[in-house]
Tab-separated table of C-alpha atoms in Angstrom:
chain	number	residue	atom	x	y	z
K	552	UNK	CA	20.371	89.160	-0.235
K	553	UNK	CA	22.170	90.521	-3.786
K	554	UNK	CA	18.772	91.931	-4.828
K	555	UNK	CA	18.662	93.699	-1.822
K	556	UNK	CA	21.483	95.028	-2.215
K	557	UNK	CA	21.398	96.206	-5.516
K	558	UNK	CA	17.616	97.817	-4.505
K	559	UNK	CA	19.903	101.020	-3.549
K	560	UNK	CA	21.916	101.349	-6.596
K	561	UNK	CA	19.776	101.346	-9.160
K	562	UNK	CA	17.225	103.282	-6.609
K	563	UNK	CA	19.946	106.132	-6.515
K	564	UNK	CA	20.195	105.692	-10.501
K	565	UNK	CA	16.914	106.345	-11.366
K	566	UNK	CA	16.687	108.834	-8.815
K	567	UNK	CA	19.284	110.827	-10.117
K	568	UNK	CA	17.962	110.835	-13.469
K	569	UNK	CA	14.692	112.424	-12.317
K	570	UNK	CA	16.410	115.568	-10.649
K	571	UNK	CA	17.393	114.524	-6.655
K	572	UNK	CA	20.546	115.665	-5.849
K	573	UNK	CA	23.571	113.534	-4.791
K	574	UNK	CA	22.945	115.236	-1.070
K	575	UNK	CA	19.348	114.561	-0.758
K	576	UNK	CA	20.549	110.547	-1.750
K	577	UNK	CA	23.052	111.373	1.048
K	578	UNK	CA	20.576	112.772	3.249
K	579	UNK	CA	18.520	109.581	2.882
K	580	UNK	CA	20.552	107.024	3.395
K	581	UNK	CA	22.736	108.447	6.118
K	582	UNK	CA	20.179	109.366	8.661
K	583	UNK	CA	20.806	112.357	8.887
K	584	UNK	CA	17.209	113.377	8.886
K	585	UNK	CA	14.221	112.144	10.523
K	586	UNK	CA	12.716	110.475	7.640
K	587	UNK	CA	16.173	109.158	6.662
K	588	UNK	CA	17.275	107.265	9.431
K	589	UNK	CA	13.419	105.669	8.863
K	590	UNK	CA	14.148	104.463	5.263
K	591	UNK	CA	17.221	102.985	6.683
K	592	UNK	CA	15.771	101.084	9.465
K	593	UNK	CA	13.031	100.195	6.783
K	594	UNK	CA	16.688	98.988	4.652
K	595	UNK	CA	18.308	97.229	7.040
K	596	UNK	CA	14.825	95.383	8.179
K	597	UNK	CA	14.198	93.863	4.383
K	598	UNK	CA	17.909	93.263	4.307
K	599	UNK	CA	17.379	91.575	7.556
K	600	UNK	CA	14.322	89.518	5.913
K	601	UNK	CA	16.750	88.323	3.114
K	602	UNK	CA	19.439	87.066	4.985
K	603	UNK	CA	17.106	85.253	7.174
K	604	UNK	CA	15.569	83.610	3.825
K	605	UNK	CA	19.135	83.011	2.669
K	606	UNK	CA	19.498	81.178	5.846
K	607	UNK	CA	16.447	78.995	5.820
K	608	UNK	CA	16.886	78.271	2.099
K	609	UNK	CA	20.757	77.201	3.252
K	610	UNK	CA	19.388	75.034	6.102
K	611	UNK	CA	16.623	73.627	3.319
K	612	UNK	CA	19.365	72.447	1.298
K	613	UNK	CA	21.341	71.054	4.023
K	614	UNK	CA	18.726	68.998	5.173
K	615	UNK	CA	17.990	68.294	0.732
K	616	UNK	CA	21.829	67.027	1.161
K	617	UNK	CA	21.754	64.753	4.595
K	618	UNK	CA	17.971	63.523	3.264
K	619	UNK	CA	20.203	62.684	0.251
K	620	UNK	CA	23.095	61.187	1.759
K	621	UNK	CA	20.829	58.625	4.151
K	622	UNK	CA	21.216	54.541	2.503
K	623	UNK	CA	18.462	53.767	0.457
K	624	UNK	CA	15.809	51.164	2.061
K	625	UNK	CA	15.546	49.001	-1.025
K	626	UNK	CA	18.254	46.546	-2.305
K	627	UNK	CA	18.593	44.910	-6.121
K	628	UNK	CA	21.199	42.460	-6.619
K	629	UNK	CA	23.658	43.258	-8.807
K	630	UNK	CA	26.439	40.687	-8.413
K	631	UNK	CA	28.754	39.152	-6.119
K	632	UNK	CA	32.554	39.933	-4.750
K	633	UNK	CA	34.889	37.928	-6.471
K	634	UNK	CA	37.975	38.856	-4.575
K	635	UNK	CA	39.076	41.308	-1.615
K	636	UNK	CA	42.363	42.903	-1.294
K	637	UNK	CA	44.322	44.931	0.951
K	638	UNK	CA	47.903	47.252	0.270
K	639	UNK	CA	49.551	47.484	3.080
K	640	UNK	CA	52.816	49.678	1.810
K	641	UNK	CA	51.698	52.556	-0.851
K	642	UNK	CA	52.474	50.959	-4.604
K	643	UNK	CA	53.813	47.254	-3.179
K	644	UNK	CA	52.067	44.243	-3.255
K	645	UNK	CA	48.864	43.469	-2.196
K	646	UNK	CA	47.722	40.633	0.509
K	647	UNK	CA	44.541	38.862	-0.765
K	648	UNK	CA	42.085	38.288	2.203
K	649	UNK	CA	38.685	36.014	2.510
K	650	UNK	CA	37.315	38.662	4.794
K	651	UNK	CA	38.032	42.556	6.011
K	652	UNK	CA	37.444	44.833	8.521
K	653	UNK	CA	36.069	47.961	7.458
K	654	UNK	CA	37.502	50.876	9.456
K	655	UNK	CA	37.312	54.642	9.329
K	656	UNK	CA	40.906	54.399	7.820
K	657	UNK	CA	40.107	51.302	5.332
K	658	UNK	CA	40.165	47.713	4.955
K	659	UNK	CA	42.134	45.714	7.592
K	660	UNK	CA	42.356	42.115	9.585
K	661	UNK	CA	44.151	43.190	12.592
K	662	UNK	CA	47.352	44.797	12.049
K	663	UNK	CA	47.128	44.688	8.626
K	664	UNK	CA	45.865	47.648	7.284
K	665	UNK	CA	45.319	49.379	3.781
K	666	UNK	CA	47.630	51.815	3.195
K	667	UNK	CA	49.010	52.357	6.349
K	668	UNK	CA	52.540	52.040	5.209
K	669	UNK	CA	54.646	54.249	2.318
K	670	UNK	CA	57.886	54.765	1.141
K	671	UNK	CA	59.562	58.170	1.503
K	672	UNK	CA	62.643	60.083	0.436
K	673	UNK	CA	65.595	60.331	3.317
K	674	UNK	CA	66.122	63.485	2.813
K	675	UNK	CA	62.589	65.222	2.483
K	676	UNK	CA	60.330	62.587	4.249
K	677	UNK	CA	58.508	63.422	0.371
K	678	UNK	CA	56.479	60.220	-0.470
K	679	UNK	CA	57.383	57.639	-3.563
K	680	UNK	CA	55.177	55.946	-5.374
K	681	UNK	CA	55.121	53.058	-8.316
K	682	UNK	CA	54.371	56.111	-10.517
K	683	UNK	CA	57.989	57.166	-10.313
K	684	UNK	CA	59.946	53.868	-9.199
K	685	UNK	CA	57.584	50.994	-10.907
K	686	UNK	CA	59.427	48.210	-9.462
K	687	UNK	CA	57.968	49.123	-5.950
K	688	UNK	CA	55.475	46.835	-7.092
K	689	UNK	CA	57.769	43.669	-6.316
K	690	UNK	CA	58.059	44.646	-2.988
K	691	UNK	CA	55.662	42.099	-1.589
K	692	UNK	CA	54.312	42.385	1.954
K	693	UNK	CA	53.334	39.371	4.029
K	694	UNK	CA	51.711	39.080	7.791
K	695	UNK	CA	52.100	36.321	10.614
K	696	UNK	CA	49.042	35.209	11.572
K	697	UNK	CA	46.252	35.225	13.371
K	698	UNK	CA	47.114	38.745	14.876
K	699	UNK	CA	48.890	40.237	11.843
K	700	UNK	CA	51.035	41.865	14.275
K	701	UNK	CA	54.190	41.288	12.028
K	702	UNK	CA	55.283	42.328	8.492
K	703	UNK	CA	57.464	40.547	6.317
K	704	UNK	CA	58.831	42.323	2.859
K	705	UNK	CA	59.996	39.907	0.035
K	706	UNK	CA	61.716	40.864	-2.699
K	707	UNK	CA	63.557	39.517	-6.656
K	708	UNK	CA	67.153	39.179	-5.270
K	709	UNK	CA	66.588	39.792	-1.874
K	710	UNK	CA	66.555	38.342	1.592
K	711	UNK	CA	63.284	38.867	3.268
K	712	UNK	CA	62.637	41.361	6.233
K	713	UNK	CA	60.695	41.597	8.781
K	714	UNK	CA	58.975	44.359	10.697
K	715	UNK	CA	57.748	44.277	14.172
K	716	UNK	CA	54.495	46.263	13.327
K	717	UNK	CA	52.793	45.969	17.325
K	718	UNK	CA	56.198	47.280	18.349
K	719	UNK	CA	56.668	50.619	16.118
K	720	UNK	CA	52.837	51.408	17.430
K	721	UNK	CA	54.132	51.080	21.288
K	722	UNK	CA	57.424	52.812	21.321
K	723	UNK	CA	58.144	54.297	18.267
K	724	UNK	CA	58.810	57.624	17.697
K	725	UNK	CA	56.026	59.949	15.748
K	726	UNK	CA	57.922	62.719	12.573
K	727	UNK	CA	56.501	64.182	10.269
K	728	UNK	CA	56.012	62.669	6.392
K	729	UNK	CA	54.885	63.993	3.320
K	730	UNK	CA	51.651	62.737	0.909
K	731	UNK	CA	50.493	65.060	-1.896
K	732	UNK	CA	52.090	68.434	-0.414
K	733	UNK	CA	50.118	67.101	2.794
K	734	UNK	CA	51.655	66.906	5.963
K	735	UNK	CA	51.324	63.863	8.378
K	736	UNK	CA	52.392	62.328	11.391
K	737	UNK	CA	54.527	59.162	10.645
K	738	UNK	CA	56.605	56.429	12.594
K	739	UNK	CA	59.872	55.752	11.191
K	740	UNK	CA	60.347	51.565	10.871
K	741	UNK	CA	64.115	51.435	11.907
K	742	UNK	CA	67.542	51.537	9.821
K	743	UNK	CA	67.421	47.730	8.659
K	744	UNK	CA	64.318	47.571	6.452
K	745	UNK	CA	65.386	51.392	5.555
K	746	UNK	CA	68.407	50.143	4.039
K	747	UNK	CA	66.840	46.830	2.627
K	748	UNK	CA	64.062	49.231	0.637
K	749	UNK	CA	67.440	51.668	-0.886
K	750	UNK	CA	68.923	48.561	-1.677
K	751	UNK	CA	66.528	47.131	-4.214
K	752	UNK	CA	64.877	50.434	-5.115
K	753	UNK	CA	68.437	52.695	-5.213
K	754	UNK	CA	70.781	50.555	-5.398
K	755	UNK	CA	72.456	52.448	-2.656
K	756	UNK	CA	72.548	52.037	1.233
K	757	UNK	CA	70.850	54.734	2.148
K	758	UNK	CA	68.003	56.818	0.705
K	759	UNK	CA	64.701	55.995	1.234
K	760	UNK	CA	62.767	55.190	4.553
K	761	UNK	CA	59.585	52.586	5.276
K	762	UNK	CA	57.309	55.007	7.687
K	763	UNK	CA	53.879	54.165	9.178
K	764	UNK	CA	50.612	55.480	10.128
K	765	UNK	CA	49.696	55.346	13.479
K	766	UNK	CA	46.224	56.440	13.690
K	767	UNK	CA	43.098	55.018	13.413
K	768	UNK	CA	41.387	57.459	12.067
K	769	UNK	CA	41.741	60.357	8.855
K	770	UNK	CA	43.971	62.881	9.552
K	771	UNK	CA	44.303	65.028	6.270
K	772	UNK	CA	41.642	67.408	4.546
K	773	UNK	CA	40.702	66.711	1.069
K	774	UNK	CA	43.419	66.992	-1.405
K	775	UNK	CA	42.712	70.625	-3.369
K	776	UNK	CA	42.280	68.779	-6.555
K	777	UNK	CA	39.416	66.627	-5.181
K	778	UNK	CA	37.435	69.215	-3.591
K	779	UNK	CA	35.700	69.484	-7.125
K	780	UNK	CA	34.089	66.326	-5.867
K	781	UNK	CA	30.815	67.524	-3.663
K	782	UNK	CA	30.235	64.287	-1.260
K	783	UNK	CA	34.021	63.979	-0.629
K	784	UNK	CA	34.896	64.880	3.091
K	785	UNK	CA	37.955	64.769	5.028
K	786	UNK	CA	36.821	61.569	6.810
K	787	UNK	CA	36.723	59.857	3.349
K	788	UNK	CA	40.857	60.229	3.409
K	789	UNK	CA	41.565	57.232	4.771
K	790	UNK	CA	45.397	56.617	5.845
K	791	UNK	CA	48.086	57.439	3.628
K	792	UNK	CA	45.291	56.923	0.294
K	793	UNK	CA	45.492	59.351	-2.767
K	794	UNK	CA	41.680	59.902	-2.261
K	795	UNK	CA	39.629	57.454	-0.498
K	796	UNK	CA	40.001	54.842	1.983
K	797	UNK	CA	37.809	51.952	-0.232
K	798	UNK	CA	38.428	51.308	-3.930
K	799	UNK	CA	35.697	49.155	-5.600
K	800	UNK	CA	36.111	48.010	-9.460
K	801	UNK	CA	34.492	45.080	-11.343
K	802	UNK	CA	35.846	42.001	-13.998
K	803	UNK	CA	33.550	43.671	-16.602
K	804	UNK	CA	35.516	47.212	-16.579
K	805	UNK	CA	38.947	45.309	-16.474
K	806	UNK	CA	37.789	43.245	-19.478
K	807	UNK	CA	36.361	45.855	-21.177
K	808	UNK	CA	39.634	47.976	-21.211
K	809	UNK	CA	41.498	44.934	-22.564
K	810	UNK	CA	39.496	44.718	-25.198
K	811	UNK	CA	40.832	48.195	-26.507
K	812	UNK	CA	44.330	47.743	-25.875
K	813	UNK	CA	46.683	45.690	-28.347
K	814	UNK	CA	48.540	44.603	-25.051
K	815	UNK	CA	48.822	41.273	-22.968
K	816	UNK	CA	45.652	41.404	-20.756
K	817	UNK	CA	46.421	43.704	-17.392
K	818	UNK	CA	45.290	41.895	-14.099
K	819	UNK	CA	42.525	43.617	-12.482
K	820	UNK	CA	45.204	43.806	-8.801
K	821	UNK	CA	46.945	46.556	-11.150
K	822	UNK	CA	44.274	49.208	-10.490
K	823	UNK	CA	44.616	48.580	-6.793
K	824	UNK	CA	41.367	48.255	-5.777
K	825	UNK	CA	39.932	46.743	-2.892
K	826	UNK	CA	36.667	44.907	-3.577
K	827	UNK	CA	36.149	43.441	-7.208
K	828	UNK	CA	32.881	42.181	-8.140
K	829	UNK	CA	31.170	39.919	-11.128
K	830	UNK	CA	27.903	40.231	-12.568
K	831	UNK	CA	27.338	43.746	-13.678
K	832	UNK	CA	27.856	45.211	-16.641
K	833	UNK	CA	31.175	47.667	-17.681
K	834	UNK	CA	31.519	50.814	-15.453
K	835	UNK	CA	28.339	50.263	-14.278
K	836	UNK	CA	29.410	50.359	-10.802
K	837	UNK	CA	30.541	53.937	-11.944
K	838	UNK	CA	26.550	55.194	-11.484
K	839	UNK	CA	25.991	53.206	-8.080
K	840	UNK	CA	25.020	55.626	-5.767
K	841	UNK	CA	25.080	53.129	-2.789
K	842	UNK	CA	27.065	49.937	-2.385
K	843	UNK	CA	25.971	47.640	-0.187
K	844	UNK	CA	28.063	44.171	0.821
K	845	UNK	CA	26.708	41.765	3.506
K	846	UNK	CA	25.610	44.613	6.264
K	847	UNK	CA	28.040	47.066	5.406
K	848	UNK	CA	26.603	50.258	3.452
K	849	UNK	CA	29.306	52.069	0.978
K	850	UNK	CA	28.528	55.157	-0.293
K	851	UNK	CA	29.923	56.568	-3.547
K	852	UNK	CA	31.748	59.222	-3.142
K	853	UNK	CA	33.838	59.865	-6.475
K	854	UNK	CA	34.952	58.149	-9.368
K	855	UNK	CA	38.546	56.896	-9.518
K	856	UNK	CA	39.917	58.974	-11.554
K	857	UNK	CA	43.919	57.396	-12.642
K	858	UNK	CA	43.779	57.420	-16.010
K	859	UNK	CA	46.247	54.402	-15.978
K	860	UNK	CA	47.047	50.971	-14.140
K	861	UNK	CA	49.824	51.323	-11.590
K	862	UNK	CA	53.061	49.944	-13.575
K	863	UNK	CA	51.216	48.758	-16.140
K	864	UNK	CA	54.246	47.186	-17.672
K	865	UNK	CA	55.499	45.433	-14.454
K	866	UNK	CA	53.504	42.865	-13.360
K	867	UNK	CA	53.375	42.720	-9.497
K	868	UNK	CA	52.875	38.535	-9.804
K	869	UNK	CA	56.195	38.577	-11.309
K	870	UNK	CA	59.850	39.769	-11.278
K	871	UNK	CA	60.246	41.027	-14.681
K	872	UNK	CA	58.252	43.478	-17.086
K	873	UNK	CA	55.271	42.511	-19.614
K	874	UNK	CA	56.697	42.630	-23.060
């Protein structure tokens, strides 16, 4: 289609140069004569013929893409999970699990969900994270079972909570919340875990707010800054996730960073993955195209791409820092 329709331009050019007048090139391509309004039809046609090879090259690579996206039918092992973990509350604790669901919104065993929970400013609804208040990591999350219907939050110093997780999904009432200059629909969880969160966070009684997700399915577009990333789609957002709704890593990377750091080792729950595997190599899981685990099929989507370890000087297995 460009070449087409620079044919004219540098037709009028060199037709200019060899004597025809600015109103003869007028003449021609405006129809205004017989044999004008011919060459234009005879335009318009090849430009026609481009656009419709434009559009079956565009349809050639779409099908190139979905051919490319489709799970390979061949399998080599690579290694095993070693562990499976899911964050309920954005930057607290994580609750280890023998088994997961996966969902279009992440890993969960009933109630408990990945991510489905986050801590936000009173007076903006503005997410926090560990990034900017570390100790969030102490906050500890723990659910009843077998329905994982209730949350309790435990705490250094602090009486535990509760929250009635079934009950915010029935009645409570939907706001708005912010993640990442994104908008989304939230449930506020009530005044006494709001206060119990400002109390060890803040040091106040008021201030922040526990809110939670009550979809079950991605809600958000892909984050502007991760649109660079060509396979990443807005049904890859997960909950209330940075970037993804599944976060694999593997004992090699995690051991392979301690080796470069003059610093007590950091536990491979600090980069808040979900899946961790044994067996392959360092970062190879980096280059794995497609994951799969049992009969589920993962597909690689983008690298993680923190350059650092959630509080990597607060250990979320403790109540005081690394030294």
């Amino acid at each position: 289609m460009i070449d087409f329709c620079s044919i004219p331009l540098t037709f009028r050019h060199h037709r200019a140069a060899d004597g025809t007048s600015t109103e003869m090139l007028s003449e021609l391509f405006d129809g205004s004569s017989g044999t004008g309004g011919s060459l234009r039809r005879a335009l318009l046609v090849a430009a026609g013929v481009g656009l419709v090879t434009a559009s079956g090259y565009a349809v050639y690579r779409l099908l190139q893409q979905r051919r490319a996206r489709r799970p390979p039918t061949e399998w080599h092992r690579v290694g095993e999970v070693s562990a499976l973990w899911i964050y309920p509350i954005k930057s607290c604790g994580a609750v280890r699990v023998g088994q997961f669901d996966c969902t279009e919104i992440g890993p969960g065993v009933g109630l408990l969900r990945d991510r489905i929970f986050m801590v936000v400013n009173s007076a903006d609804g503005r997410f926090i994270t560990g990034r900017s208040h570390p100790t969030l990591v102490l906050v500890q999350p723990s659910f009843d079972e077998p329905g994982h219907e209730r949350m309790r939050l435990s705490a250094p110093g602090m009486l535990d909570v509760d929250v009635d997780v079934r009950r915010l999904l029935e009645v409570g009432q939907h706001e708005s919340a912010t993640v990442w200059d994104q908008p989304v629909t939230a449930i506020d969880c009530g005044e006494e875990v709001a206060r119990w969160l400002s109390r060890f966070l803040l040091q106040e009684d008021t201030g922040l707010r526990l809110v939670l997700y009550p979809y079950d399915r991605p809600t958000r577009p892909v984050r502007p800054k991760n649109r660079i990333h060509q396979m990443l789609t807005a049904r890859d957002s997960g909950a209330l996730h940075d970037a993804t709704s599944y976060m694999l890593l593997s004992e090699a990377s995690v051991a392979d960073v301690n080796g470069r750091l003059e610093l007590p080792p950091i536990q491979a729950l600090q980069y808040r993955a979900n899946i961790l595997v044994k067996g392959p190599g360092a970062f190879e899981e980096d280059d794995w195209r497609w994951i799969r685990i049992g009969d589920t099929v993962y597909e690689n989507v983008k690298p993680c791409t923190s350059s650092r370890p959630t509080s990597l000087f607060i250990s979320p297995s403790t109540s005081g820092a690394i030294s």
